[in-house]
PDB file of C-alpha atoms in Angstrom:
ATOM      1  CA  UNK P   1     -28.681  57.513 -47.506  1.00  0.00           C
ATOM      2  CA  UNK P   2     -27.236  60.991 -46.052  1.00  0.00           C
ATOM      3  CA  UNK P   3     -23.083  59.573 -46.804  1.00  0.00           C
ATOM      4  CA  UNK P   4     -21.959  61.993 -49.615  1.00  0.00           C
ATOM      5  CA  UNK P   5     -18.642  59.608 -49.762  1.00  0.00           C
ATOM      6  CA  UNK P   6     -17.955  56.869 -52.688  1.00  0.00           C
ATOM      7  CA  UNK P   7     -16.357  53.477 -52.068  1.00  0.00           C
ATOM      8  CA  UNK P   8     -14.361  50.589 -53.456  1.00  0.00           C
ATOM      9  CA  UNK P   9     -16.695  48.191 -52.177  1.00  0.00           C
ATOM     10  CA  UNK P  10     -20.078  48.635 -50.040  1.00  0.00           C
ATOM     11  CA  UNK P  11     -20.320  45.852 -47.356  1.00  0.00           C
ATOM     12  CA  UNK P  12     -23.702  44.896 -45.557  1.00  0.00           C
ATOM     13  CA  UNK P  13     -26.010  42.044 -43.735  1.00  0.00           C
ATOM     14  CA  UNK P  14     -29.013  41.605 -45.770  1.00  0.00           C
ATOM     15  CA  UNK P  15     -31.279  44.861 -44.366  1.00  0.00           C
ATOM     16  CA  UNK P  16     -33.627  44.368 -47.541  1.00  0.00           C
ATOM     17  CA  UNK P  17     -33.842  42.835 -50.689  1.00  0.00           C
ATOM     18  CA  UNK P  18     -31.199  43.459 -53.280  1.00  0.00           C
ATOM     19  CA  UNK P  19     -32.816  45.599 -55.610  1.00  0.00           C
ATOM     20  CA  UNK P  20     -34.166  47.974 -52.950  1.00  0.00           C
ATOM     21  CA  UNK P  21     -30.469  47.791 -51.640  1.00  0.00           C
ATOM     22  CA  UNK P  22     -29.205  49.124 -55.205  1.00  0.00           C
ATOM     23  CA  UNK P  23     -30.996  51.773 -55.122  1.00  0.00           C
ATOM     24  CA  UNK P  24     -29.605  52.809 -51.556  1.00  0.00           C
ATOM     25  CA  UNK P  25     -26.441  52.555 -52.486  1.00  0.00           C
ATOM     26  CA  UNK P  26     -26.757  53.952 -56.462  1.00  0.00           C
ATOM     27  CA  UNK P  27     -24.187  56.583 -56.879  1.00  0.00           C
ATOM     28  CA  UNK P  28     -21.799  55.675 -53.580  1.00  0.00           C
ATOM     29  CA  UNK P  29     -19.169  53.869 -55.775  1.00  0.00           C
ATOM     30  CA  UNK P  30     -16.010  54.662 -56.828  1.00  0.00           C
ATOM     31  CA  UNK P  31     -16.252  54.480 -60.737  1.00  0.00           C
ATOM     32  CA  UNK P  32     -12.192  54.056 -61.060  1.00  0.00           C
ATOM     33  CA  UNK P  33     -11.169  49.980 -60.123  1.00  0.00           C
ATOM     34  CA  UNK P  34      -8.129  49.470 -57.958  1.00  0.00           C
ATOM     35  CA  UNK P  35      -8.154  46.470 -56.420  1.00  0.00           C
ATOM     36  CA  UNK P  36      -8.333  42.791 -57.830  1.00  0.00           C
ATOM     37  CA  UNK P  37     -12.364  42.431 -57.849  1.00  0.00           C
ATOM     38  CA  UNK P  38     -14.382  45.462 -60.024  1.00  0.00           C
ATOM     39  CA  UNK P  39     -15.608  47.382 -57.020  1.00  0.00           C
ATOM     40  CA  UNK P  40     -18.977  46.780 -56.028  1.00  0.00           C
ATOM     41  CA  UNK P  41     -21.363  45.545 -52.508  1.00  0.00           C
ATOM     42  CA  UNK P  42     -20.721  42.279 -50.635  1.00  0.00           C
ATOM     43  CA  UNK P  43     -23.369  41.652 -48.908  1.00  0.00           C
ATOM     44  CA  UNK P  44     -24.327  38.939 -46.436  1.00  0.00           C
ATOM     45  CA  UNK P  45     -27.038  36.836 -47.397  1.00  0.00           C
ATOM     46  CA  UNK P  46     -28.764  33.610 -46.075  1.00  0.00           C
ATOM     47  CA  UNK P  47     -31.670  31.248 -47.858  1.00  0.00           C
ATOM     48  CA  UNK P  48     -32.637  30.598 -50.834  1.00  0.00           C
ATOM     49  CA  UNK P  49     -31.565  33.879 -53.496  1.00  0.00           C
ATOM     50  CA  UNK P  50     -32.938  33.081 -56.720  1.00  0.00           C
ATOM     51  CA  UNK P  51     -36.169  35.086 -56.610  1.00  0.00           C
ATOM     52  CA  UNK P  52     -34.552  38.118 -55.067  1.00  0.00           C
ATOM     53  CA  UNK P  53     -31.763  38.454 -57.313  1.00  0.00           C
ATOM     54  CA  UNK P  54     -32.982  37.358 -60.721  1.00  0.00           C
ATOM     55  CA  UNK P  55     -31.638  39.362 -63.336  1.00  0.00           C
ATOM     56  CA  UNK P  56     -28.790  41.213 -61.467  1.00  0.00           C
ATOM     57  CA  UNK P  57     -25.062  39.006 -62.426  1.00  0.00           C
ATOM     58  CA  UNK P  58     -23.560  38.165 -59.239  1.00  0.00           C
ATOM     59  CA  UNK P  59     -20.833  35.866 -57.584  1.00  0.00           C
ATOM     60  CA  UNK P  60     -21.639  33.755 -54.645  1.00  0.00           C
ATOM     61  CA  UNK P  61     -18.815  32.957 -52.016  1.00  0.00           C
ATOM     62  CA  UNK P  62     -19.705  29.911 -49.515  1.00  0.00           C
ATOM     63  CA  UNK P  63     -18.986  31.285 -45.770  1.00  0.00           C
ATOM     64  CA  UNK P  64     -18.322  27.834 -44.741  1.00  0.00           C
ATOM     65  CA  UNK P  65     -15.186  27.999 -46.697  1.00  0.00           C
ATOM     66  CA  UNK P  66     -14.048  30.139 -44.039  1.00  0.00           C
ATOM     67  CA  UNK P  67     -15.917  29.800 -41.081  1.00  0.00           C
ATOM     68  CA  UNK P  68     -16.977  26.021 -39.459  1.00  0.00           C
ATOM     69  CA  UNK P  69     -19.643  26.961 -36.900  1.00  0.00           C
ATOM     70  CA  UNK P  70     -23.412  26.034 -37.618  1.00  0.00           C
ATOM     71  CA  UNK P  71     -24.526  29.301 -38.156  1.00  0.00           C
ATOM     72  CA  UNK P  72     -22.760  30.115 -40.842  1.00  0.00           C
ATOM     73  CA  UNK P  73     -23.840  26.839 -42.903  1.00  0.00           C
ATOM     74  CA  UNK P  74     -26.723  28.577 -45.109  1.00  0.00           C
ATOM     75  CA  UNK P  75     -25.098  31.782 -45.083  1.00  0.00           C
ATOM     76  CA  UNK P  76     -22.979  33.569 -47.961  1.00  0.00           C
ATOM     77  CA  UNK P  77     -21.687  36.704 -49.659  1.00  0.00           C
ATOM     78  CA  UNK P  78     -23.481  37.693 -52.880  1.00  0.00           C
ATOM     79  CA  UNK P  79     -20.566  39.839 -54.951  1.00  0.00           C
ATOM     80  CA  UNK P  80     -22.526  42.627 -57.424  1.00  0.00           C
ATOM     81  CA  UNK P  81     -19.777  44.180 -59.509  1.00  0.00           C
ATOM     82  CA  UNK P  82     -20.398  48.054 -60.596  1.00  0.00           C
TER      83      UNK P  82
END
């Protein structure tokens, strides 16, 4: 909340639900794109997201696809582009 910079990307565990999170973040991005993905948060989510993120568009990457250990088998990153 006290950062004054702005970012490409914003990168975080889930500390609270999403929309609370978008709010926190609201004016911290970089409004010119540079890089191959429309900047925006990746954040690190686990469970079920389909309450908590209902009418915000967003990309879902499997961990897994990356990373073998059990841990990481219900986990993802939720992509929000700004």
């Amino acid at each position: 909340e006290n950062v004054t910079e702005t970012f490409d990307f914003i990168v975080s565990r889930a500390v609270t639900n999403m929309a609370v999170f978008k709010k926190w973040v609201k004016g911290k991005l970089n409004k010119k794109n540079k890089n191959i993905l429309n900047n925006g948060i990746l954040y690190l989510k686990g469970g079920d997201l389909s309450e908590e993120i209902k009418g915000i568009p967003y990309q879902e990457y499997s961990i897994t696809d990356f990373f073998e250990e059990d841990f990481f088998k219900t986990k993802k990153v939720v992509y929000i582009s700004y």
